[in-house]
CSV table of C-alpha atoms and ligand atoms in Angstrom, one decimal:
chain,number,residue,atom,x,y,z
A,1,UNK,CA,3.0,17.2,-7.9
A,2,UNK,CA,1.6,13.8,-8.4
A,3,UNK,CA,-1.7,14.7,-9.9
A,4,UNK,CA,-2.9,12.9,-12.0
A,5,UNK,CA,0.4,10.7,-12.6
A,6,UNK,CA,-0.5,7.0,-12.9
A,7,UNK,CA,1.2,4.3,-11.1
A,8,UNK,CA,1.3,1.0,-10.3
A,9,UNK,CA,2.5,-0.7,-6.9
A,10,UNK,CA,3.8,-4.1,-7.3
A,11,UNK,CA,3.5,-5.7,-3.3
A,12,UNK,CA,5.9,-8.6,-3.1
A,13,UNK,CA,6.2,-11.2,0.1
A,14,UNK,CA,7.8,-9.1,3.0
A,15,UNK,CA,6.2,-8.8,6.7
A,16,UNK,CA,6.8,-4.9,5.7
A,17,UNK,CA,4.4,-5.1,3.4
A,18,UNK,CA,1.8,-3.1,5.5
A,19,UNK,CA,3.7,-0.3,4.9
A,20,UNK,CA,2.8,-0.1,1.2
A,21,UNK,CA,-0.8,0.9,1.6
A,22,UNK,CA,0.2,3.5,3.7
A,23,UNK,CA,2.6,4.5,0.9
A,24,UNK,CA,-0.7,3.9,-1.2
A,25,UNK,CA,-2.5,6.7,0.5
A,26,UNK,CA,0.1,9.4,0.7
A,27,UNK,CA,0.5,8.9,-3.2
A,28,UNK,CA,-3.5,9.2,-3.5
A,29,UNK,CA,-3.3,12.2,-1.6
A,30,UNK,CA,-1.4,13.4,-3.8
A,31,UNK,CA,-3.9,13.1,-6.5
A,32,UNK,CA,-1.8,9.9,-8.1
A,33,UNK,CA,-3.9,7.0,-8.9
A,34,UNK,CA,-2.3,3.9,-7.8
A,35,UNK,CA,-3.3,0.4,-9.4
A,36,UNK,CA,-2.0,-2.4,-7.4
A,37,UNK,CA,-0.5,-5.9,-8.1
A,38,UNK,CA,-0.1,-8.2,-5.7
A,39,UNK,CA,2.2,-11.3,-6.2
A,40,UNK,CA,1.5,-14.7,-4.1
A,41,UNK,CA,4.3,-14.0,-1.3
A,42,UNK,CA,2.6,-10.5,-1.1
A,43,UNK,CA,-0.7,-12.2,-0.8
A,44,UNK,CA,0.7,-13.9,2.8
A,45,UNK,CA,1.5,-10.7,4.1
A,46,UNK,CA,-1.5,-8.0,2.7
A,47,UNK,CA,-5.1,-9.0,1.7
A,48,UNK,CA,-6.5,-8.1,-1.9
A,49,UNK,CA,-9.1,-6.8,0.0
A,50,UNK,CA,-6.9,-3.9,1.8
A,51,UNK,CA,-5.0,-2.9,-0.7
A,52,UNK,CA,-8.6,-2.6,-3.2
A,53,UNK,CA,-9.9,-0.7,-0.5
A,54,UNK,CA,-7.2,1.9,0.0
A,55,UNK,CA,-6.6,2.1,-3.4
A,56,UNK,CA,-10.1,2.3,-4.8
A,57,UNK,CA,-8.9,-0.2,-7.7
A,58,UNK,CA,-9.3,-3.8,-8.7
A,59,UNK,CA,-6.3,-5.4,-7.5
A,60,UNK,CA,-4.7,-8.1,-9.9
A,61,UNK,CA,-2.9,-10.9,-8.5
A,62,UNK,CA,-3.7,-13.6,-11.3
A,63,UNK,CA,-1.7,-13.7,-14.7
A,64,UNK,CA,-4.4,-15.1,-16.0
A,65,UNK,CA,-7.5,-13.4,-14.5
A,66,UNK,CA,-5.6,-10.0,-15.2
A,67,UNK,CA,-5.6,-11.5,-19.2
A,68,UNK,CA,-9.0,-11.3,-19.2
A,69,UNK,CA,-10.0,-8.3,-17.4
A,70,UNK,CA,-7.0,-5.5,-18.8
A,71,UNK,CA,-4.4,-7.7,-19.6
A,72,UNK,CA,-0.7,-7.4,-18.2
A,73,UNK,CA,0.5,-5.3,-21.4
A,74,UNK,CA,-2.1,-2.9,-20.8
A,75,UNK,CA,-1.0,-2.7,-17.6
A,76,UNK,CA,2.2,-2.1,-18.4
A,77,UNK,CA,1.5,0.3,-20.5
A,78,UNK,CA,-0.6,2.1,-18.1
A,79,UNK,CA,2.1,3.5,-15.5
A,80,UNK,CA,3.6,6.3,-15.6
A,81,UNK,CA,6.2,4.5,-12.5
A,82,UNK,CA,5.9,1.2,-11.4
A,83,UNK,CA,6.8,0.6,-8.0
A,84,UNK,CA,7.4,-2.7,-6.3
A,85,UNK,CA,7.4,-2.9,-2.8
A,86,UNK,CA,8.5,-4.2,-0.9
A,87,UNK,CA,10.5,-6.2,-3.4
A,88,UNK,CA,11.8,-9.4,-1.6
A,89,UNK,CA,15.0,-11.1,-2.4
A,90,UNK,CA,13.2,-13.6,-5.5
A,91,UNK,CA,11.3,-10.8,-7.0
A,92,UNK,CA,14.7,-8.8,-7.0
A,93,UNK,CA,16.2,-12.5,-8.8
A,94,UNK,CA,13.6,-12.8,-10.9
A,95,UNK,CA,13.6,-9.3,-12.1
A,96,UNK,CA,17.5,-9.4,-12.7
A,97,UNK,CA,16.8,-12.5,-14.8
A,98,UNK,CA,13.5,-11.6,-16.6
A,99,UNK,CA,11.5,-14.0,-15.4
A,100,UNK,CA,8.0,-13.7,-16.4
A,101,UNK,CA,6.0,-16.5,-14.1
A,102,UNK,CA,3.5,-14.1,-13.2
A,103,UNK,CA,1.8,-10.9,-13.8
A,104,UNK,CA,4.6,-8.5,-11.7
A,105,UNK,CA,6.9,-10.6,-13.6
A,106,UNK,CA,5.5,-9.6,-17.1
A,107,UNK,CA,4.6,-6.2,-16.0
A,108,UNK,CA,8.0,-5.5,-15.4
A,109,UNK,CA,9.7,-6.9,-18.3
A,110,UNK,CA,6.5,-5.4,-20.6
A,111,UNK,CA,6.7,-1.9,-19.5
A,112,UNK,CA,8.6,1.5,-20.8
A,113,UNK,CA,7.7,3.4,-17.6
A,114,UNK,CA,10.5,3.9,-14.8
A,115,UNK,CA,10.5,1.2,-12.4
A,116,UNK,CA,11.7,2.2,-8.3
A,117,UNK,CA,12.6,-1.0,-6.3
A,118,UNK,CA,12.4,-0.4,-2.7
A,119,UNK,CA,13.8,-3.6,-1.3
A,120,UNK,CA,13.2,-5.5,1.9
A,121,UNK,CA,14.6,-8.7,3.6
A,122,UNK,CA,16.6,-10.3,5.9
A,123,UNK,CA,20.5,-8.3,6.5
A,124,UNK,CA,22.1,-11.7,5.6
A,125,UNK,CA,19.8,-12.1,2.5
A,126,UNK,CA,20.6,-8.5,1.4
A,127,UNK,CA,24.2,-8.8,2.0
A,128,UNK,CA,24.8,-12.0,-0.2
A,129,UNK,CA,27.0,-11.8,-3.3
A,130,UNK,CA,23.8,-13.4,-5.3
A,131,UNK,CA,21.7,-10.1,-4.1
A,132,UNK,CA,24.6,-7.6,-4.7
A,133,UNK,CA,25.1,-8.8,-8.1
A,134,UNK,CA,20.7,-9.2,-8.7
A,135,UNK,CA,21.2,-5.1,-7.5
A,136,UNK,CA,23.9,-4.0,-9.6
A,137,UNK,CA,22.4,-5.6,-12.7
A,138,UNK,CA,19.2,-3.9,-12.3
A,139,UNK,CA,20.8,-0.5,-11.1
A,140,UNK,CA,22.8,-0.9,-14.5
A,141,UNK,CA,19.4,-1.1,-16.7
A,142,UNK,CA,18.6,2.1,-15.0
A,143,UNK,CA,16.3,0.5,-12.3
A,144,UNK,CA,16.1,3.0,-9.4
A,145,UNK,CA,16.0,2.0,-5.5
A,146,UNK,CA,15.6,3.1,-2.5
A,147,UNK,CA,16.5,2.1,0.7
A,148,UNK,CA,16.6,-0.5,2.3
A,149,UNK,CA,17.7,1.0,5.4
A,150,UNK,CA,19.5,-0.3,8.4
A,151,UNK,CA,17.7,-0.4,11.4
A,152,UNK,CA,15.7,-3.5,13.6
A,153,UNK,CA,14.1,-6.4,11.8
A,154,UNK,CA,11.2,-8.2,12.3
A,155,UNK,CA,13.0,-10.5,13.6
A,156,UNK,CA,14.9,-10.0,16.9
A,157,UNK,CA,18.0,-9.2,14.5
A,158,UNK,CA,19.4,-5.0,13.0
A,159,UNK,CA,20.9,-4.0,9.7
A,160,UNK,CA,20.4,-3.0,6.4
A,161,UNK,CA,17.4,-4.5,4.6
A,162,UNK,CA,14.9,-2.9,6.3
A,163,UNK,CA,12.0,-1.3,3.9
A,164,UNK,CA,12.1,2.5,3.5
A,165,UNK,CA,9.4,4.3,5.6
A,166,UNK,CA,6.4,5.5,3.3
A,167,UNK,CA,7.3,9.1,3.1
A,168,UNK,CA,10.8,8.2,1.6
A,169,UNK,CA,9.4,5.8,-0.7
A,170,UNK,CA,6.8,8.7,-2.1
A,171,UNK,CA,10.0,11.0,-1.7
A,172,UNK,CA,11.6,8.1,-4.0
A,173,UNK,CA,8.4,8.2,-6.8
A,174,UNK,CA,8.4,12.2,-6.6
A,175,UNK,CA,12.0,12.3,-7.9
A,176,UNK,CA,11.3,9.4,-10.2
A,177,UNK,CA,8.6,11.4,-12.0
A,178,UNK,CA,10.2,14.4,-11.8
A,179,UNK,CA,10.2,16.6,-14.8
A,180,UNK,CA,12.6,18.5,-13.4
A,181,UNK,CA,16.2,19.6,-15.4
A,182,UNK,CA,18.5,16.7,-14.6
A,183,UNK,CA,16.1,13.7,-15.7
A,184,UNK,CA,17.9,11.0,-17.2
A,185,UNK,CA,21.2,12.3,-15.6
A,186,UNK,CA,23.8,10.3,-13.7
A,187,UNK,CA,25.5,11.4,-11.2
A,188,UNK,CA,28.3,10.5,-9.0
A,189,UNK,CA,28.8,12.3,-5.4
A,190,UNK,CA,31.3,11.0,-2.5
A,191,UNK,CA,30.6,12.5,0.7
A,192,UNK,CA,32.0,11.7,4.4
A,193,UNK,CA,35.0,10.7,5.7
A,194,UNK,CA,37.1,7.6,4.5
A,195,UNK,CA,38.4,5.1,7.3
A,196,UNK,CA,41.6,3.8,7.2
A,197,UNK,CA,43.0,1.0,8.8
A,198,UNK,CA,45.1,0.5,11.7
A,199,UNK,CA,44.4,-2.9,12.5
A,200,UNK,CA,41.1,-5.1,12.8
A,201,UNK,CA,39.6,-2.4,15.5
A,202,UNK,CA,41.8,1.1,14.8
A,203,UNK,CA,41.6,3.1,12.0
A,204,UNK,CA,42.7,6.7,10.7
A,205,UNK,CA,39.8,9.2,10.1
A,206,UNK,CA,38.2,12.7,9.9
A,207,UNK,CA,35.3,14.6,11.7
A,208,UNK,CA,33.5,15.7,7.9
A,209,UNK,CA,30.0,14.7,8.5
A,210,UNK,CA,29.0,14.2,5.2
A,211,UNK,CA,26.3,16.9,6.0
A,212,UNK,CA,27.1,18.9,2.2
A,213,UNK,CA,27.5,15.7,0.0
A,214,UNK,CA,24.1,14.4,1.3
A,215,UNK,CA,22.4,17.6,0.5
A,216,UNK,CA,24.2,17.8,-2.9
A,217,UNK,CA,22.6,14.4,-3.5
A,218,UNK,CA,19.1,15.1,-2.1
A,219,UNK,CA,19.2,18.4,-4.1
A,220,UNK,CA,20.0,16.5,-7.7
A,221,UNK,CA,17.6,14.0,-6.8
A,222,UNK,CA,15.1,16.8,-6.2
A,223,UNK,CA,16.0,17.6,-9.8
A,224,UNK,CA,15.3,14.4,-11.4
A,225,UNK,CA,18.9,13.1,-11.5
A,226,UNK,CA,19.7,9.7,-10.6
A,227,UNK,CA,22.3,9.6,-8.3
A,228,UNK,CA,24.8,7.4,-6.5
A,229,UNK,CA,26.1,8.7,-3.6
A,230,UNK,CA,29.4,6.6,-2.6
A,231,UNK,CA,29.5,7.6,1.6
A,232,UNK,CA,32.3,6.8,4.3
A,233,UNK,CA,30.8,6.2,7.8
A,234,UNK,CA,28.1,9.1,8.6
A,235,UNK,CA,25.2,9.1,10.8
A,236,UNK,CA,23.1,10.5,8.1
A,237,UNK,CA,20.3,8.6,6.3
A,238,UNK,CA,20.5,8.0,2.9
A,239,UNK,CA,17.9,11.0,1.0
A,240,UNK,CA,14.8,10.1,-0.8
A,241,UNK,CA,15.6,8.2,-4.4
A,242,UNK,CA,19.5,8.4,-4.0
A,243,UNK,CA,21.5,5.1,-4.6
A,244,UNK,CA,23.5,4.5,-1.5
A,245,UNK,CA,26.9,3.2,-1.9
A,246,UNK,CA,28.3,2.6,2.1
A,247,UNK,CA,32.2,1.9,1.5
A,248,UNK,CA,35.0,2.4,4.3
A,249,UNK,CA,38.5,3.4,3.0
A,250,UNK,CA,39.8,5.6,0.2
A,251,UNK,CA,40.5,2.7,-1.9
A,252,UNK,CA,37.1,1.7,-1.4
A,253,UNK,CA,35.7,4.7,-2.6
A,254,UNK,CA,37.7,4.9,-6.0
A,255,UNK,CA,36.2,1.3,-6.9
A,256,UNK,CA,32.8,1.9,-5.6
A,257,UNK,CA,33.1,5.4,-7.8
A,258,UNK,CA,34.6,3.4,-10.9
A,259,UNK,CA,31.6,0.5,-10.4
A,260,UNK,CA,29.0,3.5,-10.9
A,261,UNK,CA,30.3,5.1,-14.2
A,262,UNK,CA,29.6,6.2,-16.8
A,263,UNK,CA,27.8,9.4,-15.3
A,264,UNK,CA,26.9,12.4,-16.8
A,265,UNK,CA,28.6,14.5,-13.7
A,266,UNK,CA,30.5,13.5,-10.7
A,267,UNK,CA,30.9,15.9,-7.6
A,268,UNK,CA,33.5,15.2,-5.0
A,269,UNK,CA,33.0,16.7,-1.7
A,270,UNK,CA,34.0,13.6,0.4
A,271,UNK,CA,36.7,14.5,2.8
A,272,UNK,CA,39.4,11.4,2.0
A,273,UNK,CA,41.9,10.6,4.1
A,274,UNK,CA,45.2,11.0,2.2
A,275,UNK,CA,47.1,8.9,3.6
A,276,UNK,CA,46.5,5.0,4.9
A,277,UNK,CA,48.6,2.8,7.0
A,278,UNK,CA,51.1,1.3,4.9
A,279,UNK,CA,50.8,-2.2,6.3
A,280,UNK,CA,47.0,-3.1,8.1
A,281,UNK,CA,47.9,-5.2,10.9
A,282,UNK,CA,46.5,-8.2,9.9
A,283,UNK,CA,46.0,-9.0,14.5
A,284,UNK,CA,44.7,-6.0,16.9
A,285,UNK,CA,48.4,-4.4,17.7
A,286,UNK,CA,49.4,-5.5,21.1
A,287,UNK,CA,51.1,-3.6,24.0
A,288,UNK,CA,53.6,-5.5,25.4
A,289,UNK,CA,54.8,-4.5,28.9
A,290,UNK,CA,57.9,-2.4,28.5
A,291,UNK,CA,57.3,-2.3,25.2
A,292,UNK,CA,57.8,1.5,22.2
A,293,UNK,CA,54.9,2.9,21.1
A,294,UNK,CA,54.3,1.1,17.8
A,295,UNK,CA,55.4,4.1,15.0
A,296,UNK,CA,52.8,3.8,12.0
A,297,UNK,CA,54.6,4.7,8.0
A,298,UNK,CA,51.9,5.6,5.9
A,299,UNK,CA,51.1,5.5,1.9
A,300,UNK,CA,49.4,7.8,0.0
A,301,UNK,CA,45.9,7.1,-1.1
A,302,UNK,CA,44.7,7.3,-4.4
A,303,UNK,CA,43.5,10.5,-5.3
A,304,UNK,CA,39.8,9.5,-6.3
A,305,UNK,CA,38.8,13.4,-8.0
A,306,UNK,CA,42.0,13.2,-10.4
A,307,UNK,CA,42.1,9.3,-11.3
A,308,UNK,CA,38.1,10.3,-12.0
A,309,UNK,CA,39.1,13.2,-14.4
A,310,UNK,CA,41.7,11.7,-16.1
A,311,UNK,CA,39.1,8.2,-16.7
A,312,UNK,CA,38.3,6.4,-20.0
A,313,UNK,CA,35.1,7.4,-19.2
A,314,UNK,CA,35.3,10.8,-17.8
A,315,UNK,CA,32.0,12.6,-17.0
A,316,UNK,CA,31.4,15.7,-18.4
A,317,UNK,CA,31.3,17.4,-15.6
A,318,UNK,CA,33.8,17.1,-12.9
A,319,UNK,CA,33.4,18.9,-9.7
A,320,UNK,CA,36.1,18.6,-6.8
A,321,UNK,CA,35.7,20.4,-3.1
A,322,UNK,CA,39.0,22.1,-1.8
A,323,UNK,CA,39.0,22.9,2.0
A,324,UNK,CA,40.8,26.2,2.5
A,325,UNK,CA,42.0,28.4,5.3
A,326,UNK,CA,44.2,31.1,3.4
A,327,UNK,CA,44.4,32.1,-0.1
A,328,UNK,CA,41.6,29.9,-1.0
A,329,UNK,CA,40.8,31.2,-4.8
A,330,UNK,CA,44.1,31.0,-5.6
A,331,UNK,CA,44.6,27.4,-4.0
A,332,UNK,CA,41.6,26.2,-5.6
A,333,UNK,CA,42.4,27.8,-9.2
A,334,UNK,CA,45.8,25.4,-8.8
A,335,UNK,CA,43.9,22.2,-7.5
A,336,UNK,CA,41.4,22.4,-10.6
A,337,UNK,CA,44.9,22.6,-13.1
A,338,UNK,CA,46.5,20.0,-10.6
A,339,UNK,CA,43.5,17.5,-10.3
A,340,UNK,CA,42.6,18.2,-14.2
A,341,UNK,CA,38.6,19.0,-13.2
A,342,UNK,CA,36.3,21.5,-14.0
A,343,UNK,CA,35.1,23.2,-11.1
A,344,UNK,CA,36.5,23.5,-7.7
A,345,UNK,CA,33.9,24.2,-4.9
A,346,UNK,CA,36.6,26.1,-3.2
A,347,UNK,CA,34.9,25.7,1.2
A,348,UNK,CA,36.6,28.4,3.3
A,349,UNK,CA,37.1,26.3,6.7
A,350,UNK,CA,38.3,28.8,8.9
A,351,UNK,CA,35.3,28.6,10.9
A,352,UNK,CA,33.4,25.4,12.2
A,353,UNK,CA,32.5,24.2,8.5
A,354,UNK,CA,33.2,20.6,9.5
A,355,UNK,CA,30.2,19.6,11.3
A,356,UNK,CA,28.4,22.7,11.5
A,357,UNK,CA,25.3,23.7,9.1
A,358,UNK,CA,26.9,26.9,7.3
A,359,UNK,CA,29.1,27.2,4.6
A,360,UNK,CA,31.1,29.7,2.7
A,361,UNK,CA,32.1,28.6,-0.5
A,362,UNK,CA,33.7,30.1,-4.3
A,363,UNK,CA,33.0,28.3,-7.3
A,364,UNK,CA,36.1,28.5,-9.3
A,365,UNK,CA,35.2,27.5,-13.2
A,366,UNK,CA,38.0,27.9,-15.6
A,367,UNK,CA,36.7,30.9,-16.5
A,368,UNK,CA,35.9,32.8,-13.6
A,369,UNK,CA,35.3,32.5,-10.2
A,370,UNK,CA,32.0,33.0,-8.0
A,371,UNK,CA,31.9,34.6,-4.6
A,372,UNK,CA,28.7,32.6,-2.9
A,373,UNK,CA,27.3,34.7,1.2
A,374,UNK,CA,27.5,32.2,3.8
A,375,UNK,CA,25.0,30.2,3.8
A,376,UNK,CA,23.2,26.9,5.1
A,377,UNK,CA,24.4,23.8,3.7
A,378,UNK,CA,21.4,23.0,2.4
A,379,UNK,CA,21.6,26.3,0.3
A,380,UNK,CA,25.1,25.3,-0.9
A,381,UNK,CA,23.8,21.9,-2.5
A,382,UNK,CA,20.9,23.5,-4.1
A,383,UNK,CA,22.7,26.6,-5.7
A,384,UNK,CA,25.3,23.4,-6.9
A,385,UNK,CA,22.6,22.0,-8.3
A,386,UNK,CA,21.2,24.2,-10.0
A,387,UNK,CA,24.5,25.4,-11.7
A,388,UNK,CA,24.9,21.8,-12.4
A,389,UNK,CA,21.6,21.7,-14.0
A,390,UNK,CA,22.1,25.1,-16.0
A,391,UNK,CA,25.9,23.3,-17.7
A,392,UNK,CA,23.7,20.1,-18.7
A,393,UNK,CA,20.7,22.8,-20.7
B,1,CTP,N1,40.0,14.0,-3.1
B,1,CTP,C1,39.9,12.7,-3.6
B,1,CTP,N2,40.7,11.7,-3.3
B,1,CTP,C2,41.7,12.0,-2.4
B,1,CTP,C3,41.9,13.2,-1.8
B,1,CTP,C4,41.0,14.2,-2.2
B,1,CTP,O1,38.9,12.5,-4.4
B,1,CTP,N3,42.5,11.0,-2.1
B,1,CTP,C5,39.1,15.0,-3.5
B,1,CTP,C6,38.1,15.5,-2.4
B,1,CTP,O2,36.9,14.8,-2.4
B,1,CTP,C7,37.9,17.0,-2.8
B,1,CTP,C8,39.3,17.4,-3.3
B,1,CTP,O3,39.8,16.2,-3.8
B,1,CTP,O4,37.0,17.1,-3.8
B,1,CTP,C9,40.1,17.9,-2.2
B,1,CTP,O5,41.5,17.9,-2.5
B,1,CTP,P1,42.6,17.8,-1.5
B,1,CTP,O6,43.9,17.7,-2.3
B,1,CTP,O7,42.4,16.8,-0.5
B,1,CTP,O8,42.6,19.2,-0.9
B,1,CTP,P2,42.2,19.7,0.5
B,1,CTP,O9,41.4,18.7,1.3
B,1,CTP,O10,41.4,20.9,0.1
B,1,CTP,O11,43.5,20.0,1.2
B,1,CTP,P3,45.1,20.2,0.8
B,1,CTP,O12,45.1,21.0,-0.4
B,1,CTP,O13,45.6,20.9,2.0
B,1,CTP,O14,45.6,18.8,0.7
């Protein structure tokens, strides 16, 4: 699918660099040609030489040189994607600035093509406020990413900032230059459970496993869309191209979902806890010899579907999830009045839906109502998606 699509791969200074030529040779075998850039950090950590080789191309690395062999605006102007990765902390900076030092610099302020930013550093450098906001800057000029992903460092150290493997990143440039129904399309999907607080090492939670949100992201993605997908705690990967959002509590979750509008569509099939501790211990709760058993009083959470439907900037499409054992049309026809969205993805969970890979589901529209066969979760999202598509035509 990427035959004869253009792209070029800006390799910025990351010891995961090697993994970019081997993302330069799945996109060749594709049938994409891939130009390369490599900036001077890049330069410490892949040879010009490697990266010509594999991708049968002159690499440019000079601002200058480049000017007088094809120049950085016809560069630019070359790509149908640009790609940097790994994109270290600086060349995420310098892109959130504009900065245009060198040739990735220019390239990247110069060209109209989509740009995908798969990111890789140190967890500390990754989680610093300057990075976040450098992020959510470029994510906000439409600037896709994926990854990074948690998992073990270079260094003898874990967490998120580790570059996406090559197959996700070419996952990631797929979707990118998909021409498929939802491109240029935003969209918003919780998924998971939401964690809420007892005290610094107890919390309240569910056993969803975020299995049907993922795949309702993946299967937009698939489509072109750009999505965010805002999860609670799953031990699911984030899919190919999808913006992960990794929050904890309900609350969390309505700000994180706020932060990512405006979106064209937002689907809700996180399972969030309704109600939180009133009063997080601000100590790990004690048990005193002799002492009762401490008695929690809980508040109500936000309800993150209706405060969404009812926003400044509602999306056009609103889809809410309603869990069901009895009755479950008629429940879900009065939660899409009550909750003021536009469909209701009404999930019969009288069997082991929670965890398990099937699903039996009803689509309730306000205007009629869709009886869906059991089927694999997977199924689910991309039936979903394609209605979702089909609204937007
Ligand atoms: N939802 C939400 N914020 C909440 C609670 C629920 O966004 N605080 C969303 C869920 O993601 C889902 C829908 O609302 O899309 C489910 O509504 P809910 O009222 O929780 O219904 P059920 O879980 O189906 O259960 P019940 O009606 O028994 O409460």
């Amino acid at each position: 699918m990427l035959q004869g699509r253009k792209i070029l791969l800006i390799v910025s200074g990351s010891v995961a660099a090697f993994k970019a030529l081997m993302l330069v040779r799945l996109l060749r075998a594709e049938g994409a040609a891939v130009r390369a850039v490599l900036t001077a950090g890049g330069a410490r950590f892949v040879t010009k030489e490697a990266l010509a080789a594999i991708t049968g191309e002159h690499v440019s690395d000079d601002l200058w040189a480049a000017e007088a062999e094809i120049g950085h605006i016809r560069l630019a102007r070359w790509a149908d994607a640009v790609v940097v990765a790994p994109a270290s902390a600086s060349r995420l900076a310098q892109m959130a600035q504009g900065l245009a030092e060198d040739l990735a610099g220019c390239i990247l302020l110069a060209t109209r093509a989509p740009v995908l930013v798969a990111p890789a550093m140190n967890p500390a450098m990754w989680a610093h406020a300057a990075t976040a906001a450098n992020v959510a800057s470029l994510k906000a000029r439409g600037v896709r990413f994926v990854g990074p992903e948690d998992g073990p460092m270079a260094e003898p150290e874990s967490g998120p900032g580790r570059l996406s493997e090559p197959e996700q990143m070419a996952d990631a440039v797929r979707s990118l230059l998909s021409d498929g129904p939802m491109k240029g399309r935003h969209i918003v999907v919780t998924a998971g459970p939401t964690q809420e607080p007892i005290d610094p090492v107890r919390y309240i939670s569910n056993r969803s496993s975020g299995k049907q949100g993922y795949a309702i992201a993946a299967a937009l993605s698939a489509l072109g869309a750009r999505v965010t997908l805002v999860s609670g705690p799953t031990n699911l990967a984030a899919p190919a191209g999808v913006a992960l959002v990794r929050i904890e509590s309900a609350r969390d979750m309505l700000a994180a979902c706020e932060a990512a509008l405006p979106a064209d569509a937002a689907i809700f099939a996180a399972a969030v806890a309704d109600w939180r501790v009133a009063q997080e211990a601000t100590q790990k709760l004690k048990k005193e010899p002799g002492a009762a058993a401490p008695t929690l009083t809980m508040a109500l959470n936000p309800d993150i579907l209706a405060t969404v439907s009812k926003h400044a900037q509602r999306p056009r499409l609103v889809v809410g999830f309603a869990a069901e054992t009895e009755h479950v049309v008629e429940h879900a026809r009065q939660k899409l009045e009550r909750k003021g969205c536009d469909w209701i993805v009404a999930n019969d969970v009288s069997g082991d839906v929670f965890g398990g890979e099937r699903n039996t589901v009803h689509l309730v529209t306000r205007t009629g109502v869709e009886d869906w066969p059991e089927m694999p979760k997977g199924e689910v999202a991309t039936r979903l998606a394609a209605r979702v598509a089909a609204f937007f035509q």
